[in-house]
Amino acid sequence: MTESGRTLLTGARLVTPEGVLEDGELAAAGGRIAYVGSGSGAPAPGAVDLTGHWVVPGFVDLHNHGGGGGSFTSGDAESVLTGVRTHRLHGTTTTVASTVTGDLDVLARQSALLSELVEQGDLAGVHFEGPFISPCRKGAHAEELLRHPDPAEVRKLLEAARGTARMMTLAAELPGGLDSVRLLAEHGVIAAIGHTDATYEQTREAIEAGATVATHLFNAMPPLHHREPGPIAALLEDERVTVELINDGVHLHPSVTELAFRSAGADRVAFVTDAMDAAGFGDGTYRLGAMDVTVVDGVARVPDGSIAGSTLTLDVALRRAVTVDALPIEDAVRALSANPARLLGLDDRVGSLTAGKDADLVVLDAEFTLRGVLRKGEWVVDPTG
């Protein structure tokens, strides 16, 4: 299947930026994609015949707290890597590690560790979710640790991450919020609006200040109202904003997922997991930041009943998108790969089946169940095994 670092896949439906390529052929060498095109139809020595399968780009997760029993907030490198490896088994070949509200010094130490793993190539960046969020929409964040988004404290966290911070979620309506959004934009860090109690007008101000992402849209923010549209309408309508969706069947009704795609368009949606330790691991009792979390039937909650992230993996998000939400597979793949890669500034290396990019891809069977994962030309999950 792989000879001298070369991999050749034949017969599959390839989901490319130009559309679905039937009976496609993909060659990889030296960790990069060397060729994507139509197959010759002739048997090739060493080729993997994937007739009846789909091949899609490796998934890019903007918002993830851990998995497999490992936590990105643990402060322990092996625990973080356990989470990374777990999600790779489910097709996520590029992962941004998300923190949870905590003491600033603790967050600084966590980000320093995560930055080392970014520099090693295990992670694609750091996402700070909290502590600069609204107590009215705190979700699974410890209220006693929340604080207003002071630009000096925002800068402290960015410095601790040593240039690896990719995104920060904050409630821009709080004192210091708009100045913090501007600071993030100046440093090339994504300002994401989330865990917010902002009005429509306040959200518009944040977007004008430089905010470009909606953290898990619909969740942890005021719902749409016909006289007080709130942040959801402002985030959906602005072409500069990418909206995160947690497509696990718990956080969103399928009709709401459809609404987001219709309103924002397929190029402005990013599926994320917002996963915590239990993803790919099982029910039980866990710790998320400063909060105890109980997972029952795959749903994670803190003691007050608030949902605490998810146990989602992105292969499940894709399967739901196509089989439950009835989205075209091309749109689902954009939301899982191309859109988040572009948002992170990584689309020159990942996010699509394009010659020259990293050989990151996922093999799915006819029912959209994961059968193989290739990352940088190496099989993480062997489709022939």
Short mmCIF file of N, CA, C and O in Angstrom, two decimals, residues 63 129 141 193-195 214-221 243-246 251 272 274:
data_model
loop_
_atom_site.label_atom_id
_atom_site.label_comp_id
_atom_site.label_asym_id
_atom_site.label_seq_id
_atom_site.Cartn_x
_atom_site.Cartn_y
_atom_site.Cartn_z
N HIS A 63 -11.96 24.10 17.88
CA HIS A 63 -12.46 24.27 19.26
C HIS A 63 -12.58 22.88 19.89
O HIS A 63 -13.52 22.15 19.62
N GLU A 129 -10.71 30.01 25.71
CA GLU A 129 -12.16 30.17 25.91
C GLU A 129 -12.37 30.57 27.36
O GLU A 129 -12.32 29.74 28.26
N HIS A 141 -18.39 27.19 32.73
CA HIS A 141 -17.24 27.93 33.23
C HIS A 141 -17.52 28.39 34.66
O HIS A 141 -18.63 28.82 34.98
N ILE A 193 -16.71 35.81 19.32
CA ILE A 193 -17.79 36.24 20.20
C ILE A 193 -18.52 35.01 20.73
O ILE A 193 -19.04 34.20 19.96
N GLY A 194 -18.53 34.86 22.04
CA GLY A 194 -19.18 33.70 22.63
C GLY A 194 -19.37 33.85 24.12
O GLY A 194 -18.76 34.72 24.75
N HIS A 195 -20.21 32.99 24.69
CA HIS A 195 -20.57 33.11 26.11
C HIS A 195 -20.89 34.57 26.39
O HIS A 195 -20.33 35.19 27.30
N ALA A 214 -18.02 33.33 15.54
CA ALA A 214 -19.05 33.10 16.55
C ALA A 214 -18.77 31.77 17.22
O ALA A 214 -18.83 30.73 16.56
N THR A 215 -18.42 31.81 18.50
CA THR A 215 -18.15 30.57 19.23
C THR A 215 -19.45 29.80 19.45
O THR A 215 -20.40 30.34 20.00
N HIS A 216 -19.45 28.53 19.03
CA HIS A 216 -20.63 27.64 19.06
C HIS A 216 -21.94 28.43 18.99
O HIS A 216 -22.68 28.56 19.97
N LEU A 217 -22.19 28.97 17.80
CA LEU A 217 -23.38 29.78 17.55
C LEU A 217 -24.63 29.12 18.11
O LEU A 217 -24.79 27.90 18.02
N PHE A 218 -25.51 29.94 18.66
CA PHE A 218 -26.78 29.58 19.30
C PHE A 218 -26.60 29.15 20.75
O PHE A 218 -27.50 29.37 21.56
N ASN A 219 -25.47 28.55 21.08
CA ASN A 219 -25.25 28.09 22.45
C ASN A 219 -24.51 29.16 23.25
O ASN A 219 -23.58 29.79 22.76
N ALA A 220 -24.93 29.35 24.52
CA ALA A 220 -24.32 30.31 25.44
C ALA A 220 -24.43 31.74 24.92
O ALA A 220 -23.49 32.53 25.01
N MET A 221 -25.60 32.07 24.39
CA MET A 221 -25.90 33.44 23.97
C MET A 221 -27.42 33.60 23.92
O MET A 221 -28.15 32.59 23.86
N VAL A 243 -19.14 31.05 11.57
CA VAL A 243 -19.92 30.59 12.72
C VAL A 243 -19.58 29.13 13.02
O VAL A 243 -19.60 28.27 12.15
N GLU A 244 -19.23 28.87 14.27
CA GLU A 244 -19.02 27.49 14.73
C GLU A 244 -20.37 26.82 15.01
O GLU A 244 -21.27 27.45 15.58
N LEU A 245 -20.47 25.55 14.67
CA LEU A 245 -21.64 24.74 15.01
C LEU A 245 -21.17 23.43 15.62
O LEU A 245 -20.24 22.80 15.11
N ILE A 246 -21.83 23.01 16.71
CA ILE A 246 -21.56 21.70 17.32
C ILE A 246 -22.65 20.75 16.84
O ILE A 246 -23.78 20.75 17.35
N HIS A 251 -26.64 19.76 20.94
CA HIS A 251 -26.54 21.21 21.00
C HIS A 251 -27.48 21.92 20.04
O HIS A 251 -27.90 23.05 20.32
N VAL A 272 -17.31 22.24 14.74
CA VAL A 272 -16.32 22.03 15.79
C VAL A 272 -16.86 20.96 16.74
O VAL A 272 -18.05 20.66 16.76
N ASP A 274 -15.96 21.06 20.30
CA ASP A 274 -16.03 21.54 21.69
C ASP A 274 -15.93 20.34 22.63
O ASP A 274 -16.55 20.30 23.70
#
